[in-house]
Amino acid sequence: MITVNSDTPYLGIPFAELLDFDIIQNLREGFGMMGMRFTGKPNKAGIVKAYDEYVKGNPADVLRCLRPEDLLLMSNILKQGRGGYFSVEGTQLYNQLQKMNLVVTHEDKDKNTTDLYLIDELHDLFAPHIDEVKTHPVDYSIDKTLKTPLDAVIFEISYKCRELVAHIEDWTKRKSPKEMSAKECDSFGKALDDYNDCLPKIRNYHPIHD
């Protein structure tokens, strides 16, 4: 989830290098939203390598994992061509494209907008597949090997639930809630807010092939 301070981000950066800026927890979550899991305890270099190789080797499948609104966002960005961007209302957004590390963002707090960019490497990767994915959605009832956009939503909710459980387990090991620092309480509150924000996505979910 990379946000840049300058108005025009550098888009010639390799995808693997872009991934390396993010933290392990975010990389795991993004990878999970593509229906993939890490086994064991790989180091960050191993996670970045696997992430980079999967996205580059399966661009159409990555696009098929996007929810309808995020697939439309991706399409709008790609329409701008290399170096283009698409502006959306609001700042500090965490849409699926950001969570899957597929875009670089620039926030304009004065205008309350966020510009979404694709690095050149990903633009060239996804551009040949976007129209096919949009116009010929997969019948997931037949091809059960592919992960649907609903899978991504379910993973996102389960991931946030596990975060909450981890906080609660840590809390119950303490003798008193007073032992929780202000930072830990804030972290728990954020995890709870994130979980609550996820729930409407599954309640209002409409499969892409409807």
Coordinates of N, CA and C in Angstrom, one line a residue:
M1 N 0.9 -1.2 0.0 CA 0.0 0.0 0.0 C 0.9 1.2 0.0
I2 N 1.4 1.6 -1.2 CA 2.4 2.6 -1.3 C 1.8 3.9 -1.6
T3 N 2.0 5.0 -0.7 CA 1.5 6.3 -1.0 C 2.7 7.2 -1.1
V4 N 2.8 8.0 -2.2 CA 3.9 8.9 -2.4 C 3.6 10.3 -2.0
N5 N 4.6 11.1 -1.7 CA 4.4 12.5 -1.3 C 4.5 13.4 -2.5
S6 N 5.3 13.1 -3.5 CA 5.4 14.0 -4.7 C 4.1 13.8 -5.6
D7 N 3.8 14.8 -6.4 CA 2.6 14.8 -7.2 C 2.7 13.7 -8.3
T8 N 3.9 13.5 -8.8 CA 4.0 12.5 -9.9 C 5.0 11.4 -9.4
P9 N 4.5 10.2 -9.1 CA 5.4 9.1 -8.6 C 6.2 8.6 -9.8
Y10 N 7.3 8.0 -9.4 CA 8.2 7.4 -10.4 C 7.6 6.0 -10.7
L11 N 7.2 5.8 -12.0 CA 6.5 4.6 -12.4 C 7.4 3.6 -13.1
G12 N 8.7 3.9 -13.2 CA 9.6 3.0 -13.8 C 10.2 2.0 -12.9
I13 N 9.8 2.0 -11.6 CA 10.3 1.1 -10.6 C 9.9 -0.3 -10.8
P14 N 10.7 -1.3 -10.7 CA 10.3 -2.7 -10.8 C 9.3 -3.1 -9.7
F15 N 8.4 -4.0 -10.1 CA 7.4 -4.4 -9.2 C 7.9 -5.0 -7.9
A16 N 9.0 -5.8 -8.0 CA 9.6 -6.4 -6.8 C 10.1 -5.4 -5.9
E17 N 10.7 -4.3 -6.4 CA 11.3 -3.2 -5.6 C 10.1 -2.5 -4.9
L18 N 9.0 -2.3 -5.6 CA 7.9 -1.6 -5.0 C 7.3 -2.4 -3.9
L19 N 7.2 -3.7 -4.0 CA 6.7 -4.6 -3.0 C 7.6 -4.5 -1.7
D20 N 8.9 -4.4 -2.0 CA 9.9 -4.4 -0.9 C 9.7 -3.2 0.1
F21 N 9.0 -2.2 -0.4 CA 8.7 -1.0 0.5 C 7.6 -1.4 1.5
D22 N 6.8 -2.3 1.3 CA 5.7 -2.6 2.1 C 6.1 -3.6 3.3
I23 N 5.2 -3.7 4.3 CA 5.6 -4.6 5.4 C 5.0 -6.0 5.1
I24 N 5.6 -7.0 5.9 CA 5.3 -8.4 5.7 C 3.8 -8.6 5.8
Q25 N 3.2 -8.0 6.9 CA 1.7 -8.2 7.1 C 0.9 -7.8 5.9
N26 N 1.2 -6.7 5.4 CA 0.4 -6.2 4.2 C 0.6 -7.1 3.0
L27 N 1.9 -7.6 2.8 CA 2.1 -8.5 1.7 C 1.4 -9.8 1.8
R28 N 1.3 -10.3 3.0 CA 0.6 -11.6 3.3 C -0.9 -11.3 3.0
E29 N -1.4 -10.2 3.4 CA -2.9 -9.9 3.2 C -3.1 -9.8 1.7
G30 N -2.3 -9.0 1.0 CA -2.5 -8.9 -0.4 C -2.4 -10.2 -1.2
F31 N -1.4 -11.0 -0.8 CA -1.3 -12.3 -1.5 C -2.5 -13.2 -1.2
G32 N -3.0 -13.1 0.0 CA -4.2 -13.9 0.4 C -5.4 -13.5 -0.4
M33 N -5.5 -12.2 -0.8 CA -6.7 -11.7 -1.5 C -6.6 -12.2 -3.0
M34 N -5.5 -12.8 -3.4 CA -5.4 -13.4 -4.7 C -5.6 -14.9 -4.6
G35 N -6.0 -15.3 -3.4 CA -6.3 -16.8 -3.1 C -5.1 -17.6 -2.9
M36 N -4.0 -17.0 -2.5 CA -2.7 -17.7 -2.3 C -2.3 -17.6 -0.8
R37 N -1.6 -18.6 -0.4 CA -1.1 -18.6 1.0 C 0.4 -18.9 1.1
F38 N 1.0 -18.4 2.1 CA 2.4 -18.8 2.4 C 2.4 -19.9 3.4
T39 N 3.3 -20.9 3.2 CA 3.5 -21.9 4.2 C 4.8 -21.7 5.0
G40 N 4.8 -22.1 6.2 CA 6.0 -21.9 7.0 C 6.2 -20.5 7.4
K41 N 7.4 -20.1 7.6 CA 7.7 -18.7 8.0 C 8.7 -18.1 7.0
P42 N 8.3 -17.8 5.8 CA 9.3 -17.2 4.8 C 9.7 -15.8 5.3
N43 N 11.0 -15.5 4.9 CA 11.4 -14.1 5.2 C 10.8 -13.1 4.2
K44 N 11.0 -11.9 4.4 CA 10.4 -10.9 3.5 C 10.9 -11.0 2.1
A45 N 12.2 -11.3 1.9 CA 12.7 -11.5 0.5 C 12.0 -12.6 -0.2
G46 N 11.7 -13.7 0.5 CA 11.0 -14.9 0.0 C 9.6 -14.5 -0.4
I47 N 8.9 -13.7 0.5 CA 7.5 -13.3 0.2 C 7.5 -12.4 -1.0
V48 N 8.4 -11.4 -1.1 CA 8.4 -10.5 -2.2 C 8.7 -11.3 -3.5
K49 N 9.6 -12.2 -3.5 CA 9.9 -13.0 -4.7 C 8.7 -13.8 -5.2
A50 N 8.0 -14.5 -4.2 CA 6.8 -15.3 -4.6 C 5.7 -14.4 -5.1
Y51 N 5.5 -13.2 -4.5 CA 4.4 -12.3 -4.9 C 4.7 -11.8 -6.3
D52 N 5.9 -11.4 -6.5 CA 6.4 -10.8 -7.8 C 6.2 -11.9 -8.9
E53 N 6.6 -13.1 -8.6 CA 6.5 -14.2 -9.6 C 5.1 -14.6 -9.9
Y54 N 4.2 -14.6 -8.9 CA 2.8 -15.0 -9.1 C 2.1 -14.0 -9.9
V55 N 2.2 -12.7 -9.6 CA 1.5 -11.6 -10.4 C 2.0 -11.6 -11.8
K56 N 3.3 -11.7 -12.0 CA 3.8 -11.7 -13.4 C 3.4 -12.9 -14.2
G57 N 3.3 -14.0 -13.5 CA 3.0 -15.3 -14.2 C 1.5 -15.5 -14.4
N58 N 0.6 -14.7 -13.7 CA -0.8 -15.0 -13.7 C -1.6 -13.7 -13.8
P59 N -1.3 -12.8 -14.7 CA -2.0 -11.5 -14.7 C -3.5 -11.6 -14.9
A60 N -4.0 -12.5 -15.7 CA -5.4 -12.6 -15.9 C -6.1 -13.1 -14.7
D61 N -5.5 -14.1 -14.0 CA -6.1 -14.6 -12.8 C -6.1 -13.5 -11.7
V62 N -5.1 -12.7 -11.6 CA -5.0 -11.6 -10.6 C -6.2 -10.7 -10.9
L63 N -6.4 -10.3 -12.2 CA -7.6 -9.4 -12.5 C -8.9 -10.1 -12.1
R64 N -9.0 -11.4 -12.3 CA -10.3 -12.0 -12.0 C -10.6 -12.1 -10.5
C65 N -9.5 -11.9 -9.7 CA -9.8 -11.8 -8.2 C -10.3 -10.5 -7.8
L66 N -10.3 -9.5 -8.6 CA -10.8 -8.2 -8.2 C -12.3 -8.1 -8.2
R67 N -12.8 -7.4 -7.1 CA -14.2 -7.2 -7.0 C -14.7 -6.3 -8.2
P68 N -15.9 -6.3 -8.6 CA -16.4 -5.5 -9.7 C -16.0 -4.1 -9.7
E69 N -16.1 -3.4 -8.5 CA -15.8 -2.0 -8.5 C -14.3 -1.8 -8.6
D70 N -13.5 -2.7 -8.1 CA -12.0 -2.6 -8.3 C -11.5 -3.0 -9.7
L71 N -12.2 -3.9 -10.3 CA -11.9 -4.2 -11.7 C -12.2 -3.0 -12.6
L72 N -13.3 -2.3 -12.3 CA -13.6 -1.1 -13.0 C -12.5 0.0 -12.8
L73 N -12.1 0.1 -11.6 CA -11.0 1.1 -11.3 C -9.8 0.7 -12.1
M74 N -9.4 -0.5 -12.1 CA -8.2 -1.0 -12.8 C -8.4 -0.6 -14.3
S75 N -9.6 -0.9 -14.9 CA -9.8 -0.6 -16.3 C -9.7 0.9 -16.6
N76 N -10.2 1.7 -15.7 CA -10.1 3.2 -15.9 C -8.7 3.7 -15.8
I77 N -7.9 3.1 -15.0 CA -6.4 3.4 -14.9 C -5.7 3.0 -16.2
L78 N -6.0 1.8 -16.6 CA -5.3 1.3 -17.8 C -5.7 2.1 -19.1
K79 N -6.9 2.6 -19.1 CA -7.4 3.4 -20.2 C -6.5 4.7 -20.4
Q80 N -5.9 5.2 -19.3 CA -5.2 6.4 -19.4 C -3.8 6.2 -20.1
G81 N -3.4 4.9 -20.3 CA -2.1 4.6 -20.9 C -1.0 4.7 -19.8
R82 N 0.2 4.4 -20.3 CA 1.3 4.5 -19.4 C 1.5 5.9 -18.8
G83 N 1.7 6.0 -17.5 CA 1.9 7.3 -16.9 C 0.6 7.9 -16.5
G84 N -0.5 7.4 -16.9 CA -1.8 8.0 -16.6 C -2.3 7.6 -15.2
Y85 N -3.3 8.2 -14.7 CA -3.8 7.9 -13.4 C -5.4 8.1 -13.4
F86 N -6.0 7.6 -12.4 CA -7.4 7.8 -12.2 C -7.7 8.3 -10.8
S87 N -8.4 9.4 -10.7 CA -8.7 10.1 -9.4 C -10.0 9.6 -8.8
V88 N -10.0 9.3 -7.5 CA -11.2 8.9 -6.8 C -11.3 9.8 -5.6
E89 N -12.6 10.0 -5.1 CA -12.8 10.9 -4.0 C -12.4 10.2 -2.7
G90 N -11.8 11.1 -1.9 CA -11.4 10.6 -0.5 C -9.9 10.4 -0.5
T91 N -9.3 10.4 0.8 CA -7.9 10.1 1.0 C -7.8 9.0 2.0
Q92 N -6.6 8.5 2.2 CA -6.4 7.4 3.1 C -7.3 6.2 2.8
L93 N -7.5 6.0 1.5 CA -8.3 4.9 1.0 C -7.5 3.6 1.1
Y94 N -8.3 2.5 1.3 CA -7.6 1.2 1.2 C -8.5 0.2 0.4
N95 N -8.6 0.5 -0.9 CA -9.3 -0.4 -1.8 C -8.5 -1.6 -2.1
Q96 N -9.1 -2.5 -2.8 CA -8.5 -3.8 -3.1 C -7.2 -3.6 -3.9
L97 N -7.2 -2.7 -4.8 CA -6.0 -2.5 -5.6 C -4.8 -2.1 -4.7
Q98 N -5.1 -1.2 -3.7 CA -4.0 -0.8 -2.8 C -3.6 -2.0 -1.9
K99 N -4.6 -2.8 -1.4 CA -4.3 -3.9 -0.5 C -3.5 -5.0 -1.3
M100 N -3.7 -5.1 -2.6 CA -2.9 -6.1 -3.3 C -1.7 -5.5 -3.9
N101 N -1.3 -4.3 -3.5 CA -0.1 -3.7 -3.9 C 0.0 -3.5 -5.5
L102 N -1.1 -3.3 -6.1 CA -1.1 -3.1 -7.6 C -1.0 -1.7 -8.0
V103 N -1.2 -0.7 -7.1 CA -1.2 0.7 -7.5 C -0.3 1.5 -6.6
V104 N 0.1 2.6 -7.1 CA 0.8 3.6 -6.3 C -0.2 4.8 -6.2
T105 N -0.3 5.4 -5.0 CA -1.3 6.4 -4.8 C -0.6 7.8 -4.4
H106 N -1.3 8.8 -4.8 CA -0.9 10.2 -4.4 C -2.2 10.8 -3.8
E107 N -2.2 11.3 -2.6 CA -3.3 11.9 -1.9 C -3.2 13.4 -1.9
D108 N -4.3 14.0 -2.3 CA -4.4 15.5 -2.2 C -5.5 15.8 -1.2
K109 N -5.0 16.1 0.0 CA -5.9 16.4 1.1 C -6.7 17.6 0.9
D110 N -6.2 18.6 0.2 CA -6.9 19.9 0.0 C -8.1 19.6 -0.9
K111 N -7.9 18.8 -1.9 CA -9.0 18.4 -2.8 C -9.8 17.2 -2.4
N112 N -9.3 16.5 -1.3 CA -10.0 15.3 -0.9 C -10.1 14.2 -2.0
T113 N -9.0 14.1 -2.7 CA -8.9 13.1 -3.8 C -7.6 12.2 -3.6
T114 N -7.7 11.1 -4.2 CA -6.5 10.2 -4.3 C -6.4 9.8 -5.8
D115 N -5.1 10.0 -6.3 CA -4.8 9.5 -7.6 C -4.2 8.1 -7.6
L116 N -4.7 7.2 -8.4 CA -4.2 5.9 -8.5 C -3.4 5.7 -9.7
Y117 N -2.2 5.2 -9.6 CA -1.2 5.0 -10.7 C -0.9 3.5 -10.8
L118 N -0.6 3.1 -12.0 CA 0.0 1.8 -12.2 C 1.5 2.0 -12.6
I119 N 2.4 1.3 -12.0 CA 3.8 1.4 -12.5 C 3.8 0.8 -13.9
D120 N 4.8 1.2 -14.7 CA 4.9 0.8 -16.1 C 4.8 -0.7 -16.3
E121 N 5.6 -1.4 -15.4 CA 5.7 -2.9 -15.5 C 4.3 -3.5 -15.4
L122 N 3.5 -3.1 -14.4 CA 2.2 -3.6 -14.3 C 1.2 -3.2 -15.4
H123 N 1.3 -2.0 -15.8 CA 0.5 -1.5 -16.9 C 0.7 -2.4 -18.1
D124 N 1.9 -2.7 -18.5 CA 2.2 -3.5 -19.6 C 1.7 -5.0 -19.4
L125 N 1.7 -5.4 -18.1 CA 1.3 -6.7 -17.8 C -0.2 -6.9 -17.9
F126 N -1.0 -5.9 -17.4 CA -2.4 -6.1 -17.3 C -3.2 -5.6 -18.5
A127 N -2.6 -4.7 -19.3 CA -3.3 -4.1 -20.4 C -3.8 -5.1 -21.4
P128 N -3.0 -6.1 -21.8 CA -3.5 -7.1 -22.8 C -4.7 -8.0 -22.3
H129 N -4.9 -8.0 -21.0 CA -5.9 -8.9 -20.4 C -7.2 -8.3 -19.9
I130 N -7.2 -7.0 -19.7 CA -8.3 -6.3 -19.0 C -9.6 -6.5 -19.8
D131 N -9.6 -6.3 -21.1 CA -10.9 -6.4 -21.8 C -11.5 -7.8 -21.8
E132 N -10.6 -8.8 -22.0 CA -11.0 -10.2 -22.0 C -11.7 -10.5 -20.6
V133 N -11.0 -10.1 -19.5 CA -11.5 -10.4 -18.2 C -12.9 -9.7 -18.0
K134 N -13.0 -8.5 -18.4 CA -14.2 -7.7 -18.2 C -15.4 -8.3 -19.0
T135 N -15.1 -8.6 -20.3 CA -16.2 -9.0 -21.2 C -16.5 -10.5 -21.2
H136 N -15.6 -11.3 -20.7 CA -15.8 -12.7 -20.6 C -15.5 -13.3 -19.2
P137 N -16.3 -12.9 -18.3 CA -16.1 -13.4 -16.9 C -16.1 -14.9 -16.8
V138 N -15.3 -15.4 -15.9 CA -15.2 -16.9 -15.7 C -16.5 -17.4 -15.0
D139 N -16.9 -18.6 -15.5 CA -18.0 -19.3 -14.8 C -17.4 -20.1 -13.7
Y140 N -17.3 -19.5 -12.5 CA -16.6 -20.2 -11.4 C -17.3 -21.5 -10.9
S141 N -18.6 -21.6 -11.3 CA -19.2 -22.9 -11.0 C -18.6 -24.1 -11.8
I142 N -18.0 -23.8 -12.9 CA -17.4 -24.8 -13.7 C -15.9 -24.9 -13.4
D143 N -15.2 -23.8 -13.4 CA -13.8 -23.8 -13.1 C -13.5 -23.4 -11.7
K144 N -13.5 -24.4 -10.8 CA -13.4 -24.1 -9.4 C -12.0 -24.0 -8.9
T145 N -11.0 -24.0 -9.9 CA -9.6 -23.9 -9.5 C -9.3 -22.4 -9.3
L146 N -10.1 -21.5 -9.9 CA -9.8 -20.1 -9.8 C -10.5 -19.5 -8.6
K147 N -9.9 -18.4 -8.1 CA -10.4 -17.7 -6.9 C -11.3 -16.6 -7.4
T148 N -12.5 -16.5 -6.8 CA -13.5 -15.5 -7.2 C -13.3 -14.3 -6.4
P149 N -13.9 -13.1 -6.9 CA -13.8 -11.9 -6.1 C -14.4 -12.1 -4.7
L150 N -15.4 -13.0 -4.6 CA -16.0 -13.3 -3.2 C -15.0 -13.9 -2.3
D151 N -14.1 -14.8 -2.9 CA -13.0 -15.4 -2.1 C -12.2 -14.3 -1.5
A152 N -11.9 -13.3 -2.3 CA -11.1 -12.2 -1.8 C -11.7 -11.4 -0.6
V153 N -13.0 -11.2 -0.7 CA -13.8 -10.6 0.3 C -13.8 -11.4 1.6
I154 N -14.0 -12.7 1.5 CA -14.0 -13.6 2.6 C -12.6 -13.7 3.3
F155 N -11.6 -13.7 2.5 CA -10.3 -13.7 3.1 C -10.0 -12.4 3.8
E156 N -10.4 -11.3 3.2 CA -10.2 -10.0 3.9 C -10.9 -10.0 5.3
I157 N -12.1 -10.5 5.3 CA -12.8 -10.5 6.6 C -12.2 -11.4 7.6
S158 N -11.8 -12.6 7.1 CA -11.2 -13.6 8.0 C -9.9 -13.1 8.6
Y159 N -9.1 -12.4 7.7 CA -7.8 -11.9 8.1 C -8.0 -10.8 9.2
K160 N -9.0 -10.0 9.0 CA -9.3 -8.9 10.1 C -9.8 -9.6 11.4
C161 N -10.5 -10.7 11.2 CA -11.0 -11.4 12.4 C -9.9 -12.0 13.2
R162 N -8.9 -12.6 12.4 CA -7.7 -13.1 13.1 C -6.9 -12.1 13.8
E163 N -6.9 -10.9 13.3 CA -6.2 -9.8 14.0 C -6.9 -9.4 15.3
L164 N -8.2 -9.4 15.3 CA -8.9 -9.1 16.5 C -8.7 -10.2 17.5
V165 N -8.8 -11.5 17.1 CA -8.6 -12.6 18.0 C -7.2 -12.5 18.7
A166 N -6.2 -12.1 17.9 CA -4.8 -12.0 18.4 C -4.7 -11.0 19.5
H167 N -5.4 -9.8 19.2 CA -5.4 -8.7 20.2 C -6.1 -9.2 21.5
I168 N -7.2 -9.9 21.3 CA -8.0 -10.3 22.5 C -7.2 -11.4 23.3
E169 N -6.6 -12.3 22.6 CA -5.8 -13.3 23.3 C -4.7 -12.7 24.1
D170 N -4.0 -11.6 23.5 CA -3.0 -10.9 24.2 C -3.5 -10.2 25.4
W171 N -4.7 -9.6 25.2 CA -5.3 -8.9 26.3 C -5.6 -9.8 27.5
T172 N -6.2 -10.9 27.2 CA -6.7 -11.8 28.3 C -5.5 -12.4 29.1
K173 N -4.3 -12.4 28.5 CA -3.2 -12.9 29.2 C -2.7 -12.0 30.3
R174 N -3.1 -10.7 30.2 CA -2.7 -9.7 31.2 C -3.6 -9.8 32.4
K175 N -3.0 -9.3 33.5 CA -3.7 -9.4 34.8 C -4.9 -8.3 34.8
S176 N -4.7 -7.2 34.1 CA -5.7 -6.2 34.1 C -5.6 -5.4 32.8
P177 N -6.8 -5.0 32.3 CA -6.8 -4.2 31.0 C -6.0 -2.9 31.1
K178 N -5.8 -2.5 32.4 CA -4.9 -1.3 32.6 C -3.5 -1.5 32.1
E179 N -3.1 -2.7 32.0 CA -1.7 -3.0 31.5 C -1.6 -2.8 30.0
M180 N -2.7 -2.6 29.3 CA -2.7 -2.3 27.9 C -2.2 -0.9 27.7
S181 N -1.2 -0.6 26.9 CA -0.7 0.7 26.7 C -1.7 1.4 25.7
A182 N -1.6 2.8 25.7 CA -2.4 3.5 24.8 C -2.3 3.1 23.4
K183 N -1.0 2.8 23.0 CA -0.7 2.4 21.6 C -1.4 1.1 21.3
E184 N -1.4 0.1 22.3 CA -2.1 -1.2 22.1 C -3.6 -1.0 22.0
C185 N -4.1 -0.1 22.8 CA -5.6 0.1 22.7 C -6.0 0.7 21.4
D186 N -5.1 1.6 20.9 CA -5.4 2.2 19.6 C -5.3 1.2 18.5
S187 N -4.4 0.3 18.6 CA -4.2 -0.8 17.6 C -5.4 -1.7 17.6
F188 N -5.9 -2.0 18.8 CA -7.1 -2.9 18.9 C -8.3 -2.2 18.3
G189 N -8.5 -0.9 18.6 CA -9.6 -0.1 18.1 C -9.5 0.0 16.6
K190 N -8.3 0.1 16.0 CA -8.2 0.2 14.6 C -8.6 -1.2 14.0
A191 N -8.1 -2.3 14.6 CA -8.5 -3.6 14.1 C -10.0 -3.8 14.1
L192 N -10.6 -3.4 15.2 CA -12.1 -3.5 15.3 C -12.8 -2.7 14.2
D193 N -12.3 -1.5 14.0 CA -12.9 -0.6 12.9 C -12.7 -1.3 11.6
D194 N -11.5 -1.8 11.3 CA -11.3 -2.4 10.0 C -12.2 -3.6 9.8
Y195 N -12.4 -4.4 10.8 CA -13.3 -5.6 10.7 C -14.7 -5.1 10.4
N196 N -15.2 -4.1 11.1 CA -16.5 -3.6 10.9 C -16.7 -3.0 9.5
D197 N -15.6 -2.4 9.0 CA -15.7 -1.9 7.6 C -15.8 -3.0 6.6
C198 N -15.2 -4.1 6.9 CA -15.2 -5.2 5.9 C -16.6 -5.9 5.8
L199 N -17.4 -5.9 6.9 CA -18.6 -6.7 6.9 C -19.6 -6.3 5.8
P200 N -19.8 -5.0 5.5 CA -20.8 -4.6 4.5 C -20.4 -5.2 3.1
K201 N -19.1 -5.4 2.9 CA -18.7 -5.9 1.5 C -19.3 -7.2 1.2
I202 N -19.4 -8.1 2.2 CA -20.0 -9.4 2.0 C -21.5 -9.4 2.0
R203 N -22.1 -8.5 2.8 CA -23.5 -8.4 2.8 C -24.1 -7.8 1.5
N204 N -23.3 -6.9 0.9 CA -23.8 -6.3 -0.3 C -23.1 -6.8 -1.6
Y205 N -22.4 -8.0 -1.4 CA -21.6 -8.5 -2.5 C -22.5 -9.0 -3.7
H206 N -22.1 -8.6 -4.9 CA -22.8 -9.1 -6.1 C -21.7 -9.8 -7.0
P207 N -21.8 -11.1 -7.3 CA -20.8 -11.7 -8.1 C -20.6 -11.0 -9.4
I208 N -19.4 -11.0 -9.9 CA -19.0 -10.3 -11.2 C -19.7 -10.8 -12.4
H209 N -20.1 -12.1 -12.4 CA -20.8 -12.7 -13.5 C -22.3 -12.6 -13.5
D210 N -22.9 -11.8 -12.5 CA -24.3 -11.6 -12.5 C -24.7 -10.6 -13.6

